[in-house]
Every structure is written in C-alpha cells, then in structure tokens.
Coordinates of C-alpha atoms in Angstrom, one line a residue:
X16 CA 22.7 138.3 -79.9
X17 CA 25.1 135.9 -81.2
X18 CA 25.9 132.7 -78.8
X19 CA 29.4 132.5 -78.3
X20 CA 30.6 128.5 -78.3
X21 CA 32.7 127.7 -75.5
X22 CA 36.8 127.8 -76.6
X23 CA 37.6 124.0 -77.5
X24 CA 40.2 121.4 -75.7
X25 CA 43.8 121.7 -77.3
X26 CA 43.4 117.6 -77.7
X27 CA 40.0 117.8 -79.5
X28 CA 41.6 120.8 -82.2
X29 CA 44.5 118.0 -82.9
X30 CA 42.0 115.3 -83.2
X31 CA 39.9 117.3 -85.5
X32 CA 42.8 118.4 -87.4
X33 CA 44.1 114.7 -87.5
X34 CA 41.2 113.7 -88.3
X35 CA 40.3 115.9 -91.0
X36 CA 44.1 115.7 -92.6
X37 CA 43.7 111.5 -92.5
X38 CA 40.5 111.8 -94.3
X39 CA 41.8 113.8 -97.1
X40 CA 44.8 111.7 -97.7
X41 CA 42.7 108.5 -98.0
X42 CA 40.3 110.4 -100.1
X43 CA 43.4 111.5 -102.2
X44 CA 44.8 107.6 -102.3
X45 CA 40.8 106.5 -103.5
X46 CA 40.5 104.4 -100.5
X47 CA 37.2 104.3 -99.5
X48 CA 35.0 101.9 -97.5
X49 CA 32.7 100.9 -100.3
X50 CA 33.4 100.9 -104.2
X51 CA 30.5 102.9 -105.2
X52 CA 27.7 105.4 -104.2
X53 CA 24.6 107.4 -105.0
X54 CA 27.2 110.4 -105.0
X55 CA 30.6 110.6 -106.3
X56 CA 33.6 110.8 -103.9
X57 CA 34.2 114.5 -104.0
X58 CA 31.1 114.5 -102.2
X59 CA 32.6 112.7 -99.4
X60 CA 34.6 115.4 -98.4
X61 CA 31.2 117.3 -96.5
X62 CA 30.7 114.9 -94.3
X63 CA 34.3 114.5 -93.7
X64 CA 34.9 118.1 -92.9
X65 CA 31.5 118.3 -90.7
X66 CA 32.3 115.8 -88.8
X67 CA 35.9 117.2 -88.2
X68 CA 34.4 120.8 -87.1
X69 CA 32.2 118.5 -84.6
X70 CA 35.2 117.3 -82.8
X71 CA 35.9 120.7 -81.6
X72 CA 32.4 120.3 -79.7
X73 CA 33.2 117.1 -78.5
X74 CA 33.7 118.1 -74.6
X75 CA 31.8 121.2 -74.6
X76 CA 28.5 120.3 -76.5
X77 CA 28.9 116.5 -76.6
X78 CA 25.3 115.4 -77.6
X79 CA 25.0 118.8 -80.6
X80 CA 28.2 117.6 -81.9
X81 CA 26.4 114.1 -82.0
X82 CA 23.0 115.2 -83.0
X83 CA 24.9 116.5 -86.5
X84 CA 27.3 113.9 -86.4
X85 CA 24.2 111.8 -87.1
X86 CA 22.8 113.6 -90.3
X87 CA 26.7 113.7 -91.3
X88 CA 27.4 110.2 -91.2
X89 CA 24.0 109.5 -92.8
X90 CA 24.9 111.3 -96.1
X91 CA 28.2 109.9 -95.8
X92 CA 26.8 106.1 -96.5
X93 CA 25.2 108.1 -100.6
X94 CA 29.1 108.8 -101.4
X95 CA 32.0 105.9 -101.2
X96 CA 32.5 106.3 -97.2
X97 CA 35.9 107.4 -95.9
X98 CA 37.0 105.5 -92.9
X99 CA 38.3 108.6 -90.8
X100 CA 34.5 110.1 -91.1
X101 CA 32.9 106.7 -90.0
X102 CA 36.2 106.7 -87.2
X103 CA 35.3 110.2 -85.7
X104 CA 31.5 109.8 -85.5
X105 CA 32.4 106.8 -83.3
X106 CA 34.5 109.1 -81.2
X107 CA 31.0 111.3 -81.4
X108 CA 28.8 108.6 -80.2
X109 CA 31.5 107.7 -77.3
X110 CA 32.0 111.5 -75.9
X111 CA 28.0 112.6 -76.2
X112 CA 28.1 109.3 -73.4
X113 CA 31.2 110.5 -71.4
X114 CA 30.8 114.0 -71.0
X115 CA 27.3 114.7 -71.6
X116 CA 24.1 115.0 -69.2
X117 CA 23.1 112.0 -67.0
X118 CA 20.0 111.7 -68.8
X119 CA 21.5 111.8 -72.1
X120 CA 24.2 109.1 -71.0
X121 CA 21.3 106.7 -69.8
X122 CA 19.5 107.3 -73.0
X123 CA 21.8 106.9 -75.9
X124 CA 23.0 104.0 -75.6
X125 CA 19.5 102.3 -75.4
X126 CA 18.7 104.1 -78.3
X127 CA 21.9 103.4 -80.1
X128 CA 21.1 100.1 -79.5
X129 CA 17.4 99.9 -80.6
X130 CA 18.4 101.8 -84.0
X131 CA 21.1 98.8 -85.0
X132 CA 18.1 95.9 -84.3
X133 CA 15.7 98.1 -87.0
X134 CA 18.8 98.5 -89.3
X135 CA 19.4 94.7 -89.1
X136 CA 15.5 93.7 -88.7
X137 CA 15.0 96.0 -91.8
X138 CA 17.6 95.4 -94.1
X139 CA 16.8 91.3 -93.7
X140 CA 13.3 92.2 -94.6
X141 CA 13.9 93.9 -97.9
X142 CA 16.9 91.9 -98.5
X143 CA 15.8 88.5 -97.2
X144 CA 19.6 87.1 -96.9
X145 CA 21.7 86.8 -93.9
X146 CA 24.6 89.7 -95.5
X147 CA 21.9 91.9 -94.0
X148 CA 23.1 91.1 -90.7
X149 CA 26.5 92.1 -91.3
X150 CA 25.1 95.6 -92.5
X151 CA 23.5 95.9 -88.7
X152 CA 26.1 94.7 -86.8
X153 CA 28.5 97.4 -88.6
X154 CA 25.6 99.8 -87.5
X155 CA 26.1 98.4 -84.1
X156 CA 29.9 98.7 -84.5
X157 CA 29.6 102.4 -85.4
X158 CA 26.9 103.3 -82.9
X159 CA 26.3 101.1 -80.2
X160 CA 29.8 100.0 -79.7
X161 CA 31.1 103.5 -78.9
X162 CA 27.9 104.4 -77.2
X163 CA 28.4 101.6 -74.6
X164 CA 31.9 102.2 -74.2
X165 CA 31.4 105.6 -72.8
X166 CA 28.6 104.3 -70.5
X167 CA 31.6 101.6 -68.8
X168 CA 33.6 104.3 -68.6
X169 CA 31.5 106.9 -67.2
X170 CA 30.6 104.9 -64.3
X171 CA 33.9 104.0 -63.8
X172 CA 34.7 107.9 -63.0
X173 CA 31.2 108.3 -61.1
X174 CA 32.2 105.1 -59.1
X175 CA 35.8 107.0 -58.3
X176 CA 34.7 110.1 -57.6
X177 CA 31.9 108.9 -55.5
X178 CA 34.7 107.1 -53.0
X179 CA 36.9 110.0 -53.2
X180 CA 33.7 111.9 -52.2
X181 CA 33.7 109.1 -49.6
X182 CA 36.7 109.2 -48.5
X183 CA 37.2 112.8 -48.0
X184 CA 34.0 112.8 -46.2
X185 CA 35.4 110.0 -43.9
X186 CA 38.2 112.4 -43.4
X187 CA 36.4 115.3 -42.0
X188 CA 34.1 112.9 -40.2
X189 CA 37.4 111.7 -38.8
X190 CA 38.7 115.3 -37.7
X191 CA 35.1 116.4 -36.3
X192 CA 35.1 113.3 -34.3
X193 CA 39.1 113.8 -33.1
X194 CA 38.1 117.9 -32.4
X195 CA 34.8 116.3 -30.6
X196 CA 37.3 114.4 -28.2
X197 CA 39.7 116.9 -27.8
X198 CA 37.2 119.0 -26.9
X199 CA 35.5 116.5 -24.7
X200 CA 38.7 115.9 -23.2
X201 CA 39.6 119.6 -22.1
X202 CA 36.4 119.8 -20.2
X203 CA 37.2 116.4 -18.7
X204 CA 40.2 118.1 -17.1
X205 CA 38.9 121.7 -16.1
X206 CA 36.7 120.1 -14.3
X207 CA 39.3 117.5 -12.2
X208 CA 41.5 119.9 -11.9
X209 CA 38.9 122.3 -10.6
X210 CA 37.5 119.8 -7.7
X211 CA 41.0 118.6 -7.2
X212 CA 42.5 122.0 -6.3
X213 CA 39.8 124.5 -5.9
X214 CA 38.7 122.9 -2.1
X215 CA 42.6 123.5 -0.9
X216 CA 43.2 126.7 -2.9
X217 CA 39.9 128.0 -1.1
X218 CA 41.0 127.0 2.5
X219 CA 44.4 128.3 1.7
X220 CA 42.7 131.7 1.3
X221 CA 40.2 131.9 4.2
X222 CA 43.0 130.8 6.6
X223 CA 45.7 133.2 5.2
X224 CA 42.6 136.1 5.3
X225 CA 42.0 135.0 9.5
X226 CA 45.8 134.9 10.4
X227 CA 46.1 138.6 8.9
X228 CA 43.3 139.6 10.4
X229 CA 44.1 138.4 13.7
X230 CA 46.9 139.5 16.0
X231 CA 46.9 136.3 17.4
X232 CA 50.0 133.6 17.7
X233 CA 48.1 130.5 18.4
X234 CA 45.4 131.6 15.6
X235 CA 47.9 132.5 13.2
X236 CA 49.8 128.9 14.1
X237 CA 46.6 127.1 13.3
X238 CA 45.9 128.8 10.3
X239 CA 49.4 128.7 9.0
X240 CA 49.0 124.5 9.7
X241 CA 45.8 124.4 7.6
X242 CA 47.7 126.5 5.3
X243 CA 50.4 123.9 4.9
X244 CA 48.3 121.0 4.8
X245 CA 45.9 122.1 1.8
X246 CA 49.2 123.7 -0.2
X247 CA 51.2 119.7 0.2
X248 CA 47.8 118.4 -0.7
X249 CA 47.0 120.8 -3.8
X250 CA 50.8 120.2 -5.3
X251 CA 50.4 116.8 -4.3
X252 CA 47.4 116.9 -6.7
X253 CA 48.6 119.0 -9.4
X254 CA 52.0 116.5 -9.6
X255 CA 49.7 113.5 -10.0
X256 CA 47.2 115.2 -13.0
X257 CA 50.1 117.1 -14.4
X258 CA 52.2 113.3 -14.7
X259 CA 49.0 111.6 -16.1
X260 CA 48.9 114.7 -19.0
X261 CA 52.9 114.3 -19.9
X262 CA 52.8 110.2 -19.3
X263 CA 52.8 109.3 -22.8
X264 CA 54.7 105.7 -22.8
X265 CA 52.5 104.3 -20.0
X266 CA 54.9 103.6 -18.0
X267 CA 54.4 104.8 -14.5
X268 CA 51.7 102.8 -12.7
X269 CA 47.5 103.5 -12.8
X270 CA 46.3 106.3 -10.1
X271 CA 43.6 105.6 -7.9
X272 CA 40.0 107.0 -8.6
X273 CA 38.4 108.6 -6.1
X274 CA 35.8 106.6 -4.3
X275 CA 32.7 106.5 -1.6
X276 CA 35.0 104.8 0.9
X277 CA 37.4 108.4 0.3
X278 CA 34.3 110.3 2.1
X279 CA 35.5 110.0 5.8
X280 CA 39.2 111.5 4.7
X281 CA 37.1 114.0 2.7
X282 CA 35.1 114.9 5.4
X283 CA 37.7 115.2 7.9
X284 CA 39.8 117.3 5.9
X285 CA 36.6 119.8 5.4
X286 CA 36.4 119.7 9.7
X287 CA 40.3 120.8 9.5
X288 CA 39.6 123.4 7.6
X289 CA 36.5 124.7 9.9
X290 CA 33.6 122.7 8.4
X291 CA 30.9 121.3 11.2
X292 CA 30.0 118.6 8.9
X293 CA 27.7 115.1 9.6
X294 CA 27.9 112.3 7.2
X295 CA 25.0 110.2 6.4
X296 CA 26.2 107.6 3.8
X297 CA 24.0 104.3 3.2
X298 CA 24.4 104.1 -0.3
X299 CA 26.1 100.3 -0.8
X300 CA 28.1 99.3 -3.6
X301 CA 27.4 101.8 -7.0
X302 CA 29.4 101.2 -10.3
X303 CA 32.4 102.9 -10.4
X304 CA 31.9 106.4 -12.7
X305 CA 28.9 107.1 -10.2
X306 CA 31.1 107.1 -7.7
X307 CA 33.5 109.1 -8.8
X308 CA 30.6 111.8 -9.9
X309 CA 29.4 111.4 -6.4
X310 CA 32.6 111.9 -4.7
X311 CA 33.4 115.2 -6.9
X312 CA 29.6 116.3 -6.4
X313 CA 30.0 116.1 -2.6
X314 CA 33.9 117.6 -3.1
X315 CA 32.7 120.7 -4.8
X316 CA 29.9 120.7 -2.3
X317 CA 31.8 121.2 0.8
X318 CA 34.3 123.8 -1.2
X319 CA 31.3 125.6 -1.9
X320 CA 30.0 125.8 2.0
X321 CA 33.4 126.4 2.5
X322 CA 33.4 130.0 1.0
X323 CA 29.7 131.1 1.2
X324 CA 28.1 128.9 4.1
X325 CA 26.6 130.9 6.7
X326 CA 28.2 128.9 10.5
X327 CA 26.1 126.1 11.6
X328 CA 26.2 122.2 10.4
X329 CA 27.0 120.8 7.4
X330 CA 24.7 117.6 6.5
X331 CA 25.6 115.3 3.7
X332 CA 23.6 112.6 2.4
X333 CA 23.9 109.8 0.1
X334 CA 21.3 107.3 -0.4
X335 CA 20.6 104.5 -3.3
X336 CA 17.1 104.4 -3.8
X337 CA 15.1 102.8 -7.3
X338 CA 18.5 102.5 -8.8
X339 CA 19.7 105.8 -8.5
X340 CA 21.8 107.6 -6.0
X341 CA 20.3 110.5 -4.4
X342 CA 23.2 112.9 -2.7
X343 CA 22.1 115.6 -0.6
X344 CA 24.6 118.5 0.1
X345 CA 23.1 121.6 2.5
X346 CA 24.8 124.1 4.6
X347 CA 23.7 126.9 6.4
X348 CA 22.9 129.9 4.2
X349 CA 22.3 134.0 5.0
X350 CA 21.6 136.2 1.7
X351 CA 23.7 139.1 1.4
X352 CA 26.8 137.0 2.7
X353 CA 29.5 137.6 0.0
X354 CA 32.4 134.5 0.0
X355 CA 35.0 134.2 2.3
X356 CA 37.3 133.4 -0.6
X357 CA 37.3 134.1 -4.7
X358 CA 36.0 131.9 -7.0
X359 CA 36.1 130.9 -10.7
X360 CA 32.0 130.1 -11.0
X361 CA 33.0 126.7 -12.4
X362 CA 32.0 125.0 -9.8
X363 CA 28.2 124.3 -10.0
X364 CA 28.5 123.9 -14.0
X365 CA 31.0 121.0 -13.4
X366 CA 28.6 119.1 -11.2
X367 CA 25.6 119.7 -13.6
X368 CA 27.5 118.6 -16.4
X369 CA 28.8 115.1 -14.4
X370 CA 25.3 114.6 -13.4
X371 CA 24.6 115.0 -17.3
X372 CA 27.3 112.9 -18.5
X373 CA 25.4 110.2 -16.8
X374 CA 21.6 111.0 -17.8
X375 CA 21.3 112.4 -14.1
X376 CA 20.1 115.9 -12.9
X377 CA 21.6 117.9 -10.1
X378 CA 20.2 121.5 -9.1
X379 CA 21.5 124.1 -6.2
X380 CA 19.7 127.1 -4.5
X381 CA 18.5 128.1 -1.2
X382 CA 15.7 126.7 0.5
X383 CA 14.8 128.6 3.7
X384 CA 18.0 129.2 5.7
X385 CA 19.7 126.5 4.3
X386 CA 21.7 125.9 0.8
X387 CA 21.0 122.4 -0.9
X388 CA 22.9 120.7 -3.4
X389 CA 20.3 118.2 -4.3
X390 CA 21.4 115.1 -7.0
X391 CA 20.1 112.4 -8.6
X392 CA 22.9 109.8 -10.6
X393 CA 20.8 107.0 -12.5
X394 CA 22.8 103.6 -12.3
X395 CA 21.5 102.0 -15.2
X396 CA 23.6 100.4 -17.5
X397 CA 22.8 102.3 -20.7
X398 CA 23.8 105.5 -19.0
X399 CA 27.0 104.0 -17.6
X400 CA 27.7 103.2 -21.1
X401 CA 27.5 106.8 -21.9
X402 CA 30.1 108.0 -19.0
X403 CA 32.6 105.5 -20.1
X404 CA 33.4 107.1 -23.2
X405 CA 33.6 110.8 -21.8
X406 CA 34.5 110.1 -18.5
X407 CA 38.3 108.3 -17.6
X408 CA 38.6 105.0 -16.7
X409 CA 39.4 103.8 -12.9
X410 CA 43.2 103.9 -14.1
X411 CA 43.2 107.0 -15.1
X412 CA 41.9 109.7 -13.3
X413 CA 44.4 110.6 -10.4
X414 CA 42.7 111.0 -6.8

C-alpha cells in the first residue's frame, strides 16, 4: 500500500522552487563555493535538486527531510558546492529543530554540535595546520548554527504557549471561582430571606385560618392585629433585603445584624403570635457570625413550633460551653399532627447548612413527646475564618 506524504505548505513549495531556481542560475553563472572537486559541476545539480524536493518535507517530516539532507549535502562537498544547496540544508537542520519531536529537538543540536568538534578535531589531525579550524567552524556554520537556532526559537513558542495555557487556565479558574460565589451567594440569600419572612408569612396564615374559622368578633379582631403586625414586619423586611440587593453605589447606611440581645423581641413576637415560650440564655459574649447563626437557628426554630408544635411550652436554650455554643430548641410534639400552615421544607436544610458554614452540627427530630432542635456552633477562630467569606459581614446583612 503506498504511503501517501502529507500535501506540503504553500511557503515551503516557493522556497523549494526558489531555492531550486537560485541554484541553477548560480550553477549557470559558474559560481560555486570551491574552485574544484572530485566531480565536475554538472554533478552538483543532484544534490541541488534533492535538497530542493526536501523543502517540501520541511513542516511535515522535518527530521526525514533532514536525515537526506545529510547524505545530500555530503556528496555535495565531491562537486564545486553551490551556495543555495549548502543555504537550504541549513534551513533543513533549523526546521527538523522547530517542528520536529521533542526528543528530536533536544537531540540534534547536541549532535550537530559533537559532529563539527570531530570535523575540526579531525581535519587538524591529518592536516596539522590551523585552516583546519576554519573547515569546522564552516561545519558548525552549516549544522550547528541552524540547529541551535531552532532550539531558541522553539522554546520561545513552548514558553508562549505555555502562558497562554496559563492564562487561559487563570481564566476559567477565574469564572469557576466568580460562578462558585454567585452561587454561594444565592444560597446566602434563600436562606435570609427564608428566616426573615417565613416566621411572619406563617403566623399570617394560622391567624387568617382561626378568624375564618371562628364566628367570633373579638377572635377575629385579635387575629386580624397579629395579622397586621407580622404583614408591616415581613414588608418591613423584604424593603430592607430587597434595598441591600439593588444598593449598588453604597450609599445608603450599613443594616443592623441580628444579634443575641434581639432574642427577647424575638421571643415576644413568637408569644404574640400564640407561642408559650421560656428563654434560657447564658451564653456571654460570642463573635459575631455565631450569633447571627444562633439567632436564625432559634428564628427558624420557633417558625417551626409555630406550624407543627403540639400546645404546651416552648423551651429555648443557649449555653457556651468548651468554646462552643450549644442552642436547644424543643416544643411540644404529637405524630400524626399535619401543620397549621404550608411550608417550603427549607427550613431545617438552612440551619444545617449555617451550622456547617461554621464547622458546627445541628440535627432535629422527636424525642419522646417533645421536638428538639439540638446545635452545636464551634467558636474557634479557624472556623470563623471560614464563615467570613460565605457569610455577610455585620454591615450587610439586614435584621
């Protein structure tokens, strides 16, 4: 089966035809590079001719073309010598370098190299006189010259391509870590605008549920208050997170965070809306994104008993014990009891993954007749370190 060569660059057919043209016209004129030769000059037409053919493989089989540029240029030196032979076998020599393989372009040089010493080493041996150097560094000239000139430029490519390898790959690095945050941040906010809202959303709907259900003025008065209250509170809310996500100058003022000290108007708002809740808080002073975990743990907490907890007392805990918090969430619980009012399911994923976000652990099930939101916030620095990043800052997460 005959092995079809691959089609040649439109440069290389122009410098072979160049080169083959410009050694036929010096050949023509009689100029050649030495006045005599083993063979006459006609003979130096072979070589010239091979080595024009092998500029055709100069790109697409590089170290063949230089392989037979080798035995050409070698019968070249038994005739006269034409210069635009001796010209394209450097060209030879330089491309088996450039576009060759790796190995070949580590290799030919240093063996380029080696063969002009022997040349010059040899020839000052049989000729003992220093013209002998002159014949290797023209060996060098032809050879070496070209050889190490491809190897410069090689690594100059390698060298560019490897940075715009480098920086391409900084690019996508760059868009995975942007997509990361965005990402990041669009959990950051379902889950404050789920605690924010879902707590008055829920006691909007078990109120508005008992006033329908009752033919009763003063208990639809009541419920219509509560109504009011959590729908000011909830809009109030929503207006706050909603400015934070269109501020983009900076300009209006930083919103409080939620803290510990918020607990008693947390707790009394859960009493308005029908929650018999006790609060044991001893904690002291915890850095600031374990608080506002905390406060959105025990938040969530009391939406939750809000909807599903059986009637009975509310108990809610927080403790700092062997630097961590422990918070303690449990209401009264009866299995088969559907909820008072609908719910996303969001809820007890957010407060595992706040607990995560700070290396702590949170879990939730029933224990007995009672429910128990049961976490455990590590106050370690390394951890804080953590939350900063994914979590807002104090001036920017609305109350």
């Amino acid at each position: 089966m005959a092995v079809r060569l691959p089609r040649p660059h439109r440069f290389d057919v122009f410098l072979a035809a160049g080169g083959l043209a410009g050694g036929i016209v010096l050949w023509a004129l009689g100029l050649h590079t030495s006045g005599s030769g083993v063979l006459g000059a006609d003979w130096g037409l072979i070589p010239l001719t091979v080595t024009a053919g092998l500029e055709l493989l100069r790109r697409t089989r590089p170290q063949l073309a230089l392989i037979l540029g080798t035995f050409a240029i070698t019968f070249d030196m038994f005739t006269p010598g034409n210069v635009a032979t001796i010209l394209m076998f450097t060209d030879l020599a330089y491309t088996a370098v450039l576009y060759g393989s790796l190995a070949a372009a580590r290799r030919i040089p240093v063996t380029t190299g080696l063969v002009s010493l022997g040349v010059t080493l040899g020839f000052l041996v049989w000729w003992r006189e220093p013209q002998a150097i002159l014949v290797g560094l023209g060996c060098a000239v032809v050879s070496f010259g070209p050889a190490a000139t491809g190897a410069l430029v090689r690594n100059h490519h390698e060298a560019a391509e490897t940075a715009r390898l480098r920086a391409e790959q900084t690019a996508l690095l760059a868009e995975l870590d942007r997509t990361q945050a965005v990402t990041a941040e669009r959990a950051r906010m379902a889950r404050e605008l789920h605690d924010m809202v879902a707590g008055h959303l829920s006691a909007i709907a078990i109120h508005s549920t008992a006033a329908l259900s009752l033919d009763d003025p003063d208990t639809s008065r009541a419920s219509l208050t509560v109504i009011r209250e959590n729908s000011v509170a909830g809009l109030t809310e929503m207006r706050r997170l909603i400015g934070i996500l269109r501020d983009s100058g900076g300009e209006s003022g930083p919103m409080p965070t939620p803290t510990l000290d918020g607990l008693g108007a947390l707790i009394a708002g859960a009493r308005a809306n029908g929650l018999d809740i006790t609060l044991d808080a001893g904690q002291g002073s915890v850095p600031a994104p374990v608080e506002l975990a905390a406060y959105r743990i025990v938040q969530e907490s009391l939406t939750n008993a809000l909807k599903h907890a059986a009637p009975g007392p509310v108990l809610v805990l927080l403790r700092r014990a062997d630097d961590a918090l422990r918070i303690e969430v449990s209401s009264p619980y009866r299995p088969g009891d559907g909820p008072r009012a609908p719910g996303s399911g969001a809820g007890l994923p957010g407060m595992r993954e706040r607990a995560a976000l700070l290396g702590g652990t949170l879990t939730a099930g029933p224990g007995g007749d009672r429910w128990t939101v049961h976490a455990l916030l590590p106050l370690a620095e390394h951890t804080l370190a953590r939350a900063a990043r994914t979590e807002v800052s104090d001036e920017e997460v609305p109350a």
